[in-house]
Short mmCIF file of C-alpha atoms (C1' of nucleotides) in Angstrom, two decimals:
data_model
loop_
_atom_site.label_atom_id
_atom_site.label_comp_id
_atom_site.label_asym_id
_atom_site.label_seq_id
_atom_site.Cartn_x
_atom_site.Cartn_y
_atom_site.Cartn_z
CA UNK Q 1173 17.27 -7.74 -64.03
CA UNK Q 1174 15.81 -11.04 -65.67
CA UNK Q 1175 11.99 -10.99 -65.00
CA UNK Q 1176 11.00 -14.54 -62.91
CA UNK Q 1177 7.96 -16.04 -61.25
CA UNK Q 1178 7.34 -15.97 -57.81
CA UNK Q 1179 7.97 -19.65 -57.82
CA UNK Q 1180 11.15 -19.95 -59.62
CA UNK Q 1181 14.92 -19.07 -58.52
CA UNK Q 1182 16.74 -17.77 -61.02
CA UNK Q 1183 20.74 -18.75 -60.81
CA UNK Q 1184 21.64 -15.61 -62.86
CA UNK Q 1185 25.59 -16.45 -61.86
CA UNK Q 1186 27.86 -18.62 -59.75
CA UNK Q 1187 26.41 -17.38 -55.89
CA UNK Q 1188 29.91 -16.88 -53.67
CA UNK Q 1189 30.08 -18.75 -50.50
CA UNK Q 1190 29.92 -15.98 -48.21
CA UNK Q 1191 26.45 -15.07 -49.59
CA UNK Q 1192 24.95 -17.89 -48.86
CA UNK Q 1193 26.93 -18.44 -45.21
CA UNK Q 1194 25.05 -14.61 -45.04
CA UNK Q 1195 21.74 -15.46 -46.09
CA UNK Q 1196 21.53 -18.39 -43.83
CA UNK Q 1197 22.39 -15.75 -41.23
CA UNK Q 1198 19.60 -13.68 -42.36
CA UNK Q 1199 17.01 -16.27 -41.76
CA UNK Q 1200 18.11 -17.10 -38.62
CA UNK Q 1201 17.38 -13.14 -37.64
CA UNK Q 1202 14.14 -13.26 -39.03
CA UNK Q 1203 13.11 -16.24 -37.90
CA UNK Q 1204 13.91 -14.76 -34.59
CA UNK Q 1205 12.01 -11.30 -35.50
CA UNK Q 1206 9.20 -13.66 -36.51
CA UNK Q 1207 9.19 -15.36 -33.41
CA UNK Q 1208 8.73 -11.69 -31.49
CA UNK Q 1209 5.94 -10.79 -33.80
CA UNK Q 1210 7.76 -8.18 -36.61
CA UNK Q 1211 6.07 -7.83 -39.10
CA UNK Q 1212 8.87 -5.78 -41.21
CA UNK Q 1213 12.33 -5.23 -41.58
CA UNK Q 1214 14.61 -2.86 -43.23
CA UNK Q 1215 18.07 -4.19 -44.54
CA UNK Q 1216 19.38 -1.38 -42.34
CA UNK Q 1217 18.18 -3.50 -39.21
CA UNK Q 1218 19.02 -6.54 -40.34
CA UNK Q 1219 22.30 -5.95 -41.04
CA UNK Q 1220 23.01 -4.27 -38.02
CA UNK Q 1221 21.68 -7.88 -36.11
CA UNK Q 1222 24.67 -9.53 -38.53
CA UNK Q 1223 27.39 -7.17 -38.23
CA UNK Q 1224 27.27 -6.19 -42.24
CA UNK Q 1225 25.89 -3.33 -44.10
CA UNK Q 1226 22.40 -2.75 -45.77
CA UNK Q 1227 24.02 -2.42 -49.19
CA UNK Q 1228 25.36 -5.73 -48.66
CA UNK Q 1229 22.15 -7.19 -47.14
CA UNK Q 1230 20.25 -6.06 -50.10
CA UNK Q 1231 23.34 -7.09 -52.62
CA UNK Q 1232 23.32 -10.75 -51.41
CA UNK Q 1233 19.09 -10.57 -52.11
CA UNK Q 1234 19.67 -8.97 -55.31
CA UNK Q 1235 21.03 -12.34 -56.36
CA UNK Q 1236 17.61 -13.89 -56.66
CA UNK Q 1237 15.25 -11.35 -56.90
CA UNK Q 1238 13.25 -7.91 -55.50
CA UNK Q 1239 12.13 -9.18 -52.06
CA UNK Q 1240 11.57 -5.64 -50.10
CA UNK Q 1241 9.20 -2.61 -50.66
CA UNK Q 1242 10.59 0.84 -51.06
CA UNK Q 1243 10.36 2.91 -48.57
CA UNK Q 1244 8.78 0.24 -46.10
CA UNK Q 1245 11.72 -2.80 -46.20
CA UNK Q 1246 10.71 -6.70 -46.28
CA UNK Q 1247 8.11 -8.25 -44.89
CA UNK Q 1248 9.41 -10.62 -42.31
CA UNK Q 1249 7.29 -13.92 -43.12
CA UNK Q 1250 7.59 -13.69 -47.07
CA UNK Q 1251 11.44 -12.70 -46.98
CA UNK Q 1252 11.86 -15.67 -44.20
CA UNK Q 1253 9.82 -18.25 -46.96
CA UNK Q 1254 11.78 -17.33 -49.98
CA UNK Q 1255 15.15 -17.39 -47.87
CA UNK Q 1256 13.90 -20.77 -47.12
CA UNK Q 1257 13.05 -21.81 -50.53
CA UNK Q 1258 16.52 -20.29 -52.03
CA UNK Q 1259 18.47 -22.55 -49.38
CA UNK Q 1260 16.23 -25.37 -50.21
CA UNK Q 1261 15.35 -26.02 -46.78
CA UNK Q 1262 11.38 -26.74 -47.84
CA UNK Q 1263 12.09 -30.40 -47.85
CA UNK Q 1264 13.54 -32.51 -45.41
CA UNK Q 1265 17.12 -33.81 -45.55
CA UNK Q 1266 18.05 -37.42 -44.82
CA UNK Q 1267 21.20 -37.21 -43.10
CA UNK Q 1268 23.48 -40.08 -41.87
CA UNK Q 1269 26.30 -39.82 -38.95
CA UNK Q 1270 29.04 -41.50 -39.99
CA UNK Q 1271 31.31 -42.19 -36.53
CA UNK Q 1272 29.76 -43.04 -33.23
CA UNK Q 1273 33.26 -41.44 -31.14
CA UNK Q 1274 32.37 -38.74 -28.81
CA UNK Q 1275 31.80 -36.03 -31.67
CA UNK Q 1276 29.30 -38.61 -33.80
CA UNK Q 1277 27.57 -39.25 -30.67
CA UNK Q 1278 27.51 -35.70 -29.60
CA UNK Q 1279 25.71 -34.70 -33.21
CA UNK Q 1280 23.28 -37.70 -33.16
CA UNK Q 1281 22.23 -36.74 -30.39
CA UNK Q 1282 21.75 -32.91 -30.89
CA UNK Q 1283 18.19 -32.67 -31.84
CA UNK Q 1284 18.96 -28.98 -33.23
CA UNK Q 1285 19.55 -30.69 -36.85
CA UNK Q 1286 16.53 -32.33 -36.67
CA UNK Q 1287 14.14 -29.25 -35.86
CA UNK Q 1288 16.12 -27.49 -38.91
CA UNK Q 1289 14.68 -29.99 -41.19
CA UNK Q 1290 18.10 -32.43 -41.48
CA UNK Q 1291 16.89 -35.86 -40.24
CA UNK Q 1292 19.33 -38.11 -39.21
CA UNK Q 1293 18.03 -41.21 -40.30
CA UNK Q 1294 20.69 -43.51 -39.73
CA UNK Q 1295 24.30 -43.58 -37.54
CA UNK Q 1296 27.39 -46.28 -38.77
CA UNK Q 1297 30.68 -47.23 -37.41
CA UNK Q 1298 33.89 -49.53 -38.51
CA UNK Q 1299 34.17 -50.64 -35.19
CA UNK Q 1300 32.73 -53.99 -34.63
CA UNK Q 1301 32.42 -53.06 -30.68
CA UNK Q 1302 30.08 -50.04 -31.08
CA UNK Q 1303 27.87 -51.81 -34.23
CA UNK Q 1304 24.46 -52.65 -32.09
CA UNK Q 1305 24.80 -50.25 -29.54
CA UNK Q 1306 22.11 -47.19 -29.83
CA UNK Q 1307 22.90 -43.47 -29.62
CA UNK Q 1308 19.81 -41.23 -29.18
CA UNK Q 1309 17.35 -44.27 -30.10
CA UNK Q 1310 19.18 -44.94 -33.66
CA UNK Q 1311 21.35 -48.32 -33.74
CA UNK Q 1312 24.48 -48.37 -34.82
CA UNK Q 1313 25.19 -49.58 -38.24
CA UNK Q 1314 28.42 -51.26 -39.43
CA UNK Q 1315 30.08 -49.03 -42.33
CA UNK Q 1316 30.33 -52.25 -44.54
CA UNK Q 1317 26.50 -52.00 -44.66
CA UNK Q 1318 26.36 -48.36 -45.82
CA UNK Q 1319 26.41 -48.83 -49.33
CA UNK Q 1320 23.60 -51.38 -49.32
CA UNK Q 1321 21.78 -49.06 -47.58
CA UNK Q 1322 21.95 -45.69 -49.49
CA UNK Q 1323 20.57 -47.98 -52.57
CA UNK Q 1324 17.32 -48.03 -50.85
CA UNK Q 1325 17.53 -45.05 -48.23
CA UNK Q 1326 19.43 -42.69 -50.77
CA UNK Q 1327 20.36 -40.42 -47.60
CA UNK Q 1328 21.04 -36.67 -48.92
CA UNK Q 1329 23.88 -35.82 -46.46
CA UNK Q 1330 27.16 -37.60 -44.77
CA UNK Q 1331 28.19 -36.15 -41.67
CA UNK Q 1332 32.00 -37.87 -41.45
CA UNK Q 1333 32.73 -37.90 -37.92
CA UNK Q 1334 35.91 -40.65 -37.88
CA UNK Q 1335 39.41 -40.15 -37.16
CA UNK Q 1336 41.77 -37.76 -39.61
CA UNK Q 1337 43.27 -41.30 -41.19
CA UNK Q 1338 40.03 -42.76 -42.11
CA UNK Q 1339 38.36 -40.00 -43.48
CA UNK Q 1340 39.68 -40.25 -47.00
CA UNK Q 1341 38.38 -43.77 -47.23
CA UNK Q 1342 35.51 -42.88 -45.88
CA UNK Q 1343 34.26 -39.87 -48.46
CA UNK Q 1344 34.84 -42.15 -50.95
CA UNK Q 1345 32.44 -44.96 -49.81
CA UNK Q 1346 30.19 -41.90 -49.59
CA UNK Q 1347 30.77 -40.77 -53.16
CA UNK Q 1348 30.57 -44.65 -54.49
CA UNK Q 1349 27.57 -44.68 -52.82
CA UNK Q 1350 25.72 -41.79 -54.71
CA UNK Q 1351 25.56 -39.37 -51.93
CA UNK Q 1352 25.93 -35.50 -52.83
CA UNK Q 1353 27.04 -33.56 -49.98
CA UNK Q 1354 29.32 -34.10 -46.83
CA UNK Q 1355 29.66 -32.27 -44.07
CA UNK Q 1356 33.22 -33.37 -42.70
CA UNK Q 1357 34.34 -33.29 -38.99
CA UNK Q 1358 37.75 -34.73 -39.37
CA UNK Q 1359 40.46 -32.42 -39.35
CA UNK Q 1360 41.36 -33.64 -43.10
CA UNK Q 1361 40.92 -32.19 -46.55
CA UNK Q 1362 39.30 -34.32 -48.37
CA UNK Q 1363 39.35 -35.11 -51.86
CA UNK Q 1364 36.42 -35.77 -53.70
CA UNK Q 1365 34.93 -35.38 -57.45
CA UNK Q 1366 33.74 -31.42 -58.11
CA UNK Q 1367 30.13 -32.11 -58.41
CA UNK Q 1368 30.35 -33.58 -54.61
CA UNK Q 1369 29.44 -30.64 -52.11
CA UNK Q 1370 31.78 -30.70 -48.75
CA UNK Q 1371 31.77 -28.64 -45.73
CA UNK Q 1372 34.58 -28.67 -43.24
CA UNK Q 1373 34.20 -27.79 -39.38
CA UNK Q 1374 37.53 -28.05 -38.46
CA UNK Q 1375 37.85 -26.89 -34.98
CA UNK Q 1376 41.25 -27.28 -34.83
CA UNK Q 1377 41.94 -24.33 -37.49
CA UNK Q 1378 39.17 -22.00 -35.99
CA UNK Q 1379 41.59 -22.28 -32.42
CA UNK Q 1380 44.44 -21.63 -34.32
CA UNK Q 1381 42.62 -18.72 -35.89
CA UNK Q 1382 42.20 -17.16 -32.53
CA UNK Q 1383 45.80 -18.10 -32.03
CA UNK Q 1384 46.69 -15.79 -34.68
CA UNK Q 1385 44.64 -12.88 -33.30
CA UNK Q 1386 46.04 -13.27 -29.82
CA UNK Q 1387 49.30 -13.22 -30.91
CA UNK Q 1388 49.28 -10.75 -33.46
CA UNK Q 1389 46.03 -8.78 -32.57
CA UNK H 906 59.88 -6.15 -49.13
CA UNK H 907 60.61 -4.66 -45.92
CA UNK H 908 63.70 -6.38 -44.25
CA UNK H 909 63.52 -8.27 -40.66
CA UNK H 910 65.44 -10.56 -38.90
CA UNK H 911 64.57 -14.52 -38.68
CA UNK H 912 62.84 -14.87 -35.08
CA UNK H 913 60.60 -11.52 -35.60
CA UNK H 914 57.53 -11.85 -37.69
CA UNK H 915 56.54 -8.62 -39.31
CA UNK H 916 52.84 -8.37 -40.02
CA UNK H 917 53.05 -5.84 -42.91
CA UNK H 918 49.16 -4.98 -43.41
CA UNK H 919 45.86 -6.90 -41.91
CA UNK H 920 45.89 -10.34 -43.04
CA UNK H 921 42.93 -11.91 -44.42
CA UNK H 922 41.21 -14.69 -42.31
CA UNK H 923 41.19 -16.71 -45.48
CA UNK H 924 45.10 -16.67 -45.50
CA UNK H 925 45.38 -17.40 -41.78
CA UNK H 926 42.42 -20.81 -42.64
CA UNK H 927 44.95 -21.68 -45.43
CA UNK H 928 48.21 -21.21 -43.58
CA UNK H 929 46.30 -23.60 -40.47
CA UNK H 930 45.64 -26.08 -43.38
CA UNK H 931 49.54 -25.81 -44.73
CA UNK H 932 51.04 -26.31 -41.28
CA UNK H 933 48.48 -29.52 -40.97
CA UNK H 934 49.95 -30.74 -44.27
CA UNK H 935 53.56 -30.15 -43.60
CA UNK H 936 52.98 -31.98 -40.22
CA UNK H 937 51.66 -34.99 -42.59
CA UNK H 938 54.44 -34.75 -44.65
CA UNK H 939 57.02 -34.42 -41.33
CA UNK H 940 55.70 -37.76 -40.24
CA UNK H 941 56.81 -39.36 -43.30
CA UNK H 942 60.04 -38.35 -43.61
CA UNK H 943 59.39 -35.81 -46.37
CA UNK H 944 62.28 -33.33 -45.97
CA UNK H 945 61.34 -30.66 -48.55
CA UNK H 946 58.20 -29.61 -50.86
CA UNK H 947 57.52 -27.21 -53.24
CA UNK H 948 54.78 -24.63 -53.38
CA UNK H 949 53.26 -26.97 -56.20
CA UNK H 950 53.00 -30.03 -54.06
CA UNK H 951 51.72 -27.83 -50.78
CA UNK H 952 48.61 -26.55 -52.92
CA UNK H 953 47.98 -29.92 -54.60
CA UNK H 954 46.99 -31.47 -51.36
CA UNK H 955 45.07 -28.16 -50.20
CA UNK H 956 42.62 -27.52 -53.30
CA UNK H 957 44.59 -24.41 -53.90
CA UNK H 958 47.30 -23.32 -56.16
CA UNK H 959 51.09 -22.83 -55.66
CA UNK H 960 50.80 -18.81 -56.32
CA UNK H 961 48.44 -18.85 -53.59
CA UNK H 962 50.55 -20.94 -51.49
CA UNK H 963 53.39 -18.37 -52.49
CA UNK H 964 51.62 -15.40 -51.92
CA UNK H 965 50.15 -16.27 -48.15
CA UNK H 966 53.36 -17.26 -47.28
CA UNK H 967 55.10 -13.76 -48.89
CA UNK H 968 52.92 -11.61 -46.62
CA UNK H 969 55.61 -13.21 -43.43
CA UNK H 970 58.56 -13.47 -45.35
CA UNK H 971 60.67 -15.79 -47.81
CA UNK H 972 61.10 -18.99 -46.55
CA UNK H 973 61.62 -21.47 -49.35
CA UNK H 974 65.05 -21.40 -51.48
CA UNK H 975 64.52 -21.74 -55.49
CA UNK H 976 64.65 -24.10 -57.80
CA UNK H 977 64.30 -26.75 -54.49
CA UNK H 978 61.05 -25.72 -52.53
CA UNK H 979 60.77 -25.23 -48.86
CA UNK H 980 62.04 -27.16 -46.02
CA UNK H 981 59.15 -29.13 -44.60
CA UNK H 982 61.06 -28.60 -40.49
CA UNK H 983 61.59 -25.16 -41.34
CA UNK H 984 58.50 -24.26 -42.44
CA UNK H 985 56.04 -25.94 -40.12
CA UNK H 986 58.38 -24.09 -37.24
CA UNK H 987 57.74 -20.88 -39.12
CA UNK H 988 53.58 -21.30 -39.38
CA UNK H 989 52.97 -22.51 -35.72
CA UNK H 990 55.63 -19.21 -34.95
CA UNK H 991 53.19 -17.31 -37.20
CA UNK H 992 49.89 -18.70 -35.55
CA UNK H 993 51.44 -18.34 -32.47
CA UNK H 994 51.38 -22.15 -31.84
CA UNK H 995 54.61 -21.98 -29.67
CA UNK H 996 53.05 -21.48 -26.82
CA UNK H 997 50.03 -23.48 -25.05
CA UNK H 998 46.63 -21.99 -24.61
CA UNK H 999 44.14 -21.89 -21.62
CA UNK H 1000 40.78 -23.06 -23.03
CA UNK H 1001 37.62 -22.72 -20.35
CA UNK H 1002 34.32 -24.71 -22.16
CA UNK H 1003 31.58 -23.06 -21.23
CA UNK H 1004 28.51 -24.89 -21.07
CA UNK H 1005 29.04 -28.81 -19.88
CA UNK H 1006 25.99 -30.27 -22.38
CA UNK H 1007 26.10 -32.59 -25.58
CA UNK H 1008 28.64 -30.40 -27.39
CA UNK H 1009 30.38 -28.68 -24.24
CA UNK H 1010 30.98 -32.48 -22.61
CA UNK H 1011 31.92 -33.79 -26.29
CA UNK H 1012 34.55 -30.82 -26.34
CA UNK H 1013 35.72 -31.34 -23.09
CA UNK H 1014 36.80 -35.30 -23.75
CA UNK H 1015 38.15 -34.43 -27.28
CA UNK H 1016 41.40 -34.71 -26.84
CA UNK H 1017 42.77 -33.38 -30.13
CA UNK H 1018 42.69 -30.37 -28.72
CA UNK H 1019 45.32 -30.59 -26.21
CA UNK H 1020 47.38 -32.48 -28.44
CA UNK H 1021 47.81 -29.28 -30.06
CA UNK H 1022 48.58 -27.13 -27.32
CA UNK H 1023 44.93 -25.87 -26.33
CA UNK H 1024 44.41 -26.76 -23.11
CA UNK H 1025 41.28 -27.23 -21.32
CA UNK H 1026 41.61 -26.19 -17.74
CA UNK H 1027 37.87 -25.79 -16.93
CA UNK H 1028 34.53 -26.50 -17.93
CA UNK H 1029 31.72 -24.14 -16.17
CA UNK H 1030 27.93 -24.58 -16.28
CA UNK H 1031 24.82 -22.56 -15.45
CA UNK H 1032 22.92 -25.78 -14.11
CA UNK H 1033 23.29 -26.18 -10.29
CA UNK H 1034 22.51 -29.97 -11.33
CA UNK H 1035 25.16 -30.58 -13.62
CA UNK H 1036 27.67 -28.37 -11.37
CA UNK H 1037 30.25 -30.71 -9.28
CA UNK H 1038 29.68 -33.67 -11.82
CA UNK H 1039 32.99 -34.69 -13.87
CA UNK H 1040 33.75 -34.25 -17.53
CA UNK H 1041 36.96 -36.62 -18.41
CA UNK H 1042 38.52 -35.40 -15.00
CA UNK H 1043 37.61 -31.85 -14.70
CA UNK H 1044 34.89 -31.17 -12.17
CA UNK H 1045 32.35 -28.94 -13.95
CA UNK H 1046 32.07 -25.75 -11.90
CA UNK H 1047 29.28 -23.37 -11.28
CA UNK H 1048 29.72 -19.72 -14.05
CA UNK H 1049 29.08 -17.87 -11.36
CA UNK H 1050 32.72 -18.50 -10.13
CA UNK H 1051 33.95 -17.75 -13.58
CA UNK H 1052 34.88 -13.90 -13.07
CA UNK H 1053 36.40 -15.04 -9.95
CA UNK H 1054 38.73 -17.80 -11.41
CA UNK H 1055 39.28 -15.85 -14.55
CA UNK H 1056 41.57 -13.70 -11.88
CA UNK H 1057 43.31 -15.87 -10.73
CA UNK H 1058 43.82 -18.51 -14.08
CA UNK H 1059 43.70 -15.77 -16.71
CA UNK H 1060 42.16 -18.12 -19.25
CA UNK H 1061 42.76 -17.50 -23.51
CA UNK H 1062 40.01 -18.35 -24.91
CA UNK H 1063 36.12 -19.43 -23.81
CA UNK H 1064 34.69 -22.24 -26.05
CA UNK H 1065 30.50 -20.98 -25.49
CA UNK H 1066 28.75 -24.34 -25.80
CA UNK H 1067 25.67 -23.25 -24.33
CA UNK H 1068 22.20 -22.59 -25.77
CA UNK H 1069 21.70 -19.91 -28.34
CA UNK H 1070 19.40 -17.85 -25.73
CA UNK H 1071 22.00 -17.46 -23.86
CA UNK H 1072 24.96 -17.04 -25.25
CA UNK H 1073 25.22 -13.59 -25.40
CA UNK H 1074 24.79 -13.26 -21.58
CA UNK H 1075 27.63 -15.60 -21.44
CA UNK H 1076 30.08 -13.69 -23.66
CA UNK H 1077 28.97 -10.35 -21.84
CA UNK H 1078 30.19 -12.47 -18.65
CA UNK H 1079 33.47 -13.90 -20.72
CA UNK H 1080 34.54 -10.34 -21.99
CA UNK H 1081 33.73 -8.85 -18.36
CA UNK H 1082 36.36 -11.49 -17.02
CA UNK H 1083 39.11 -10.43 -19.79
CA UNK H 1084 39.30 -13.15 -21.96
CA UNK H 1085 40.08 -12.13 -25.13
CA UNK H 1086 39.04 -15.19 -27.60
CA UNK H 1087 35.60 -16.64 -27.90
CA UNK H 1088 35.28 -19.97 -29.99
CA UNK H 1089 31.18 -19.72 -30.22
CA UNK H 1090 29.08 -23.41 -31.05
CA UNK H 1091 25.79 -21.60 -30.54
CA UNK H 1092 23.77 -20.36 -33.32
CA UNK H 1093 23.82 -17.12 -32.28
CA UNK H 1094 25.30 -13.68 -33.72
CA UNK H 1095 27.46 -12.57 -30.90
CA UNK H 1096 27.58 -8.65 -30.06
CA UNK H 1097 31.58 -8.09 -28.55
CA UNK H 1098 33.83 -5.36 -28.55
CA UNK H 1099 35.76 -5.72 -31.94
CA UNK H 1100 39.53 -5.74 -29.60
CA UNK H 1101 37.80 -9.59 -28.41
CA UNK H 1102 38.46 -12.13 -31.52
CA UNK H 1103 35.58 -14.50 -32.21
CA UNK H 1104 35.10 -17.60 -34.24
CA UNK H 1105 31.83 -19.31 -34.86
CA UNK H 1106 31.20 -22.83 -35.44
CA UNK H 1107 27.90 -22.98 -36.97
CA UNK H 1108 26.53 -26.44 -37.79
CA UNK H 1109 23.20 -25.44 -38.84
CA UNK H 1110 24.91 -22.54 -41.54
CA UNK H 1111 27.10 -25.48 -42.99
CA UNK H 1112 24.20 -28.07 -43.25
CA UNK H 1113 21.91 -24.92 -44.78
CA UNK H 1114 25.00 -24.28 -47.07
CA UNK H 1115 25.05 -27.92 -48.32
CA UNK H 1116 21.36 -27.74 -48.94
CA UNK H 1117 21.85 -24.61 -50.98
CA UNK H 1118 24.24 -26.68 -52.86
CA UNK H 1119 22.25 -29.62 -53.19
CA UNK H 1120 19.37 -27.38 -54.59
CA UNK H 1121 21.12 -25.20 -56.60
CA UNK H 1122 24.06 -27.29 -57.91
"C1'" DG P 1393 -2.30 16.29 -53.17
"C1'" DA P 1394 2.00 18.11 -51.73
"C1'" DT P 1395 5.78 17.46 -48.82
"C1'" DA P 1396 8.84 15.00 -45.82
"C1'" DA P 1397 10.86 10.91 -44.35
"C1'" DC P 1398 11.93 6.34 -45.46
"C1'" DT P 1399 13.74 2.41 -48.00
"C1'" DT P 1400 14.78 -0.58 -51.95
"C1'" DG P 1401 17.39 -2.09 -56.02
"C1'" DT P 1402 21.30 -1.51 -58.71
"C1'" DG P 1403 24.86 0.40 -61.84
"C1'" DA P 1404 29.36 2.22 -60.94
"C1'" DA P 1405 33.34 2.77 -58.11
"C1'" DG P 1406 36.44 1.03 -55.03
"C1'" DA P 1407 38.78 -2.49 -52.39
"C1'" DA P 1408 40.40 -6.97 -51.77
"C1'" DA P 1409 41.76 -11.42 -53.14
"C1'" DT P 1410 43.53 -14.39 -56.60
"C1'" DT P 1411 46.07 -15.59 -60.59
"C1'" DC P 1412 49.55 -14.63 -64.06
"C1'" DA P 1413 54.00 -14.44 -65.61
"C1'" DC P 1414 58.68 -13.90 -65.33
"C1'" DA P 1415 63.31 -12.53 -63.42
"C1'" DA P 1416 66.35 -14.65 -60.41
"C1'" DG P 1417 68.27 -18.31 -57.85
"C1'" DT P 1418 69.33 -23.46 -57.13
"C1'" DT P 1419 70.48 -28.20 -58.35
"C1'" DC P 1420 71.95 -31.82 -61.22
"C1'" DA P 1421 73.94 -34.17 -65.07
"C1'" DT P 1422 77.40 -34.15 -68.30
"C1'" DA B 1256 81.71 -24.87 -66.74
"C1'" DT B 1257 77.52 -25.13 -69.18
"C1'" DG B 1258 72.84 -26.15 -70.03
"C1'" DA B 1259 68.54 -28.05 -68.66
"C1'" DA B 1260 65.11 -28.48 -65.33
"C1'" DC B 1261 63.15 -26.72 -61.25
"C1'" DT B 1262 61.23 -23.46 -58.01
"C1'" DT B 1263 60.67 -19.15 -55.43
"C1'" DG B 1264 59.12 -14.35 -54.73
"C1'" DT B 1265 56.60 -10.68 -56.44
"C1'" DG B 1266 54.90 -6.76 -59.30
"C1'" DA B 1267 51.07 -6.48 -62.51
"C1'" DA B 1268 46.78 -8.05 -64.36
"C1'" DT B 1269 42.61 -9.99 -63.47
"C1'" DT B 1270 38.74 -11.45 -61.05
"C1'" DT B 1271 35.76 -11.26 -57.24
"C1'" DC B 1272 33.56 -9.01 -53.50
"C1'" DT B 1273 31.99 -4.94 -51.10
"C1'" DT B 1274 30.59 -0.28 -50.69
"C1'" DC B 1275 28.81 3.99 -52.62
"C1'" DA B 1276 25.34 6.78 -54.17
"C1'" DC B 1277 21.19 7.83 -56.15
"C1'" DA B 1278 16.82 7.25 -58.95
"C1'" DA B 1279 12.52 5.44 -57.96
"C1'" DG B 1280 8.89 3.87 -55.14
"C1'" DT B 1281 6.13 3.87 -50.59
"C1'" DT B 1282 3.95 5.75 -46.49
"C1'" DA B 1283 2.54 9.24 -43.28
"C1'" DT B 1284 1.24 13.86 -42.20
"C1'" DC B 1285 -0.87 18.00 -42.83
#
DNA sequence: GATAACTTGTGAAGAAATTCACAAGTTCAT
DNA sequence: ATGAACTTGTGAATTTCTTCACAAGTTATC
C-alpha cells in the first residue's frame, strides 16, 4: 500500500460510486454511535447497521488508508473525521436552489442541508410572479440574474428543481456559469461536459423500481 | 434463449437494480420520443440520450426478450408498452405519504406522481396538530388509524417522510399493516424483512457524493 | 509471558456487470 | 436480384465489484 500522511488522501484509483454512496452511510452510523458515546467500532458492527459485510466495510476504507486497530476495530471520532475529510465535508458548501415550485420550496426550506454543512445561500426562479417573494427568509432571485451572481458568489452546488422541459437549459446556465456540481430534481437526464459532477433524485424511477419488485418480486 | 409467448414476461435470473434504473430511464425516453412522432429507434439512438451504450441498451432489454427487428431498430409504441408491462406500469398504485411535513406535504401536491399511475390516497401524521388539516385535498389523518385503513384500502407502497428518529418505528408499523413497498426520504438505514422492497431517497448521501466529487475530482 | 479471543488489512478468488464482436436479419437503391 | 448499409441479439472477453480467507497485530486473562 502507498505510504501517506495523516493529512493527505491518496486517490490511488478511480473510487466507484457505490463506495462513496457507502462511506457516506458509514458516517452517518458513526456519527450516530458518536452521539451515544462509542468509543469503538468493529467493521463487523458497522456493517451489520448498513446491511453489508465487514470485508466490504473495510474494502471501501482500504481505498484511502489503514483507519482501524487490529484486534480492537476503529475508533469512532478519528474514523468519523477522516470519513469527513475524504468526502470533503470540512468546509462549507454554497449551494443555490434553482426552482421555487413546491419541491424548490420544500428543499429551501429543509434546514437538514444546512446542519450538514451545504448552505443554501441563494434561491432563483424564471417566473417573474415568484421573483421577490421569500421562501425560508431567502428572496427569490430571477434566473436571468444567476450568472451575474456566481461571478461574485461562485456558489459550489446547483440544486435544479424546475420542470423536466427546462432543465436542459437550465444545467447549462449552470455550467456557463462556472459551477461544478448539480444535484438535479427534474425527472431529465441531463447533459453536461464530463468534468461537471451531477446527481439525479428522480423519484419517479425509484416508484417504478418498487413497481418492478411488486410485480415481479 | 428460453422461448415464451408475447403477453408473459419471463424473468430468467434476478435482475440487477441498475438494469431496472436504466430500463425506467428508456421507457422515459421512448415516451419523449412518442410525443414527437418518432415511430422507431435504434439501440444506438436509445443509449445516446441515456449516457449509456447501445450493447447495454441491448443487453437490459435481452434479459425480457427480443423486441426490436434488425437492421431497423425497435418500435418506439411497442417498446414503451413492453417496459411499463415489464415495470409493471399497467396498473395504478396506492401510495399512502407518511409524514405530512416539508417533504411529506411537498410529495403530497406533486402531482407527477399520479400522472404516472401512483396514486396518493392518503397522507397520515403522528402530530395530533397537523391531523384533520388538508394537503391538496386529502385530509391528513392520524397513523394511529393506519393499520386500521391499511385493511380496508390495502395500500402499495408507504412514502416515509418523517424524521429520521422515527422512521424505523414507522416502517415496523407499515410492514405490520402489509404493505409491501417502502419509498424512504429519511436519512435513516431501515431494518425490514428482505420479502418488503425498499428504496431510499437520500439527499444528504447525494449532496455528500457531490462533495466527494468536488474534492476529489 | 503465554494463551485465547478479537479484529484489521489485503492479496486472491469468485461473482457480477459491462463491453466486444460478429452472425443473422432487414431495408433500400439500383 | 444483388449489394450496400443498417441494426439486433448474444456468446465470449473483459472489466469491475464483492467476498473469501488468512497473516499479522492488539487486548485481556491467568
Amino acid at each position: 500500500m502507498k505510504k501517506f500522511t495523516s493529512s493527505s488522501i491518496p486517490i490511488v484509483k478511480r473510487i466507484a460510486d457505490s463506495t462513496v454512496r457507502r462511506l457516506s452511510l458509514y458516517l452517518r452510523f458513526l456519527e450516530d454511535f458518536e452521539k451515544r458515546g462509542i468509543a469503538t467500532i468493529s467493521s463487523d458492527e458497522l456493517a451489520a447497521r448498513g446491511g453489508t459485510t465487514s470485508a466490504q466495510v473495510r474494502k471501501d476504507l482500504s481505498f484511502f488508508g489503514s483507519f482501524g486497530k487490529r484486534g480492537l476495530g476503529y475508533s469512532v471520532a478519528e474514523l468519523s473525521a477522516r470519513l469527513r475529510q475524504i468526502l470533503g465535508l470540512e468546509r462549507e458548501w454554497q449551494v443555490i436552489i434553482i426552482g421555487a415550485g413546491k419541491i424548490g420550496a420544500a428543499l429551501a426550506q429543509y434546514h437538514g442541508f444546512s446542519q450538514r454543512g451545504f448552505r443554501i445561500i441563494a434561491v432563483y426562479d424564471a417566473d417573474p410572479d415568484k421573483v421577490g417573494r421569500a421562501v425560508d427568509g431567502l428572496v427569490i432571485r430571477p434566473l436571468t440574474d444567476l450568472a451575474d451572481d456566481a461571478k461574485r458568489q461562485a456558489p459550489d452546488i446547483a440544486v435544479l428543481a424546475v420542470p423536466a422541459v427546462a432543465a436542459q437549459e437550465v444545467a447549462d446556465l449552470v455550467v456557463k456559469s462556472g459551477i461544478r456540481a448539480i444535484l438535479n430534481f427534474a425527472p431529465h437526464q441531463l447533459q453536461v461536459p464530463e468534468t461537471i459532477a451531477v446527481k439525479a433524485v428522480n423519484m419517479a424511477m425509484e416508484l417504478e423500481g418498487l413497481s418492478f419488485a411488486l410485480t415481479n418480486g
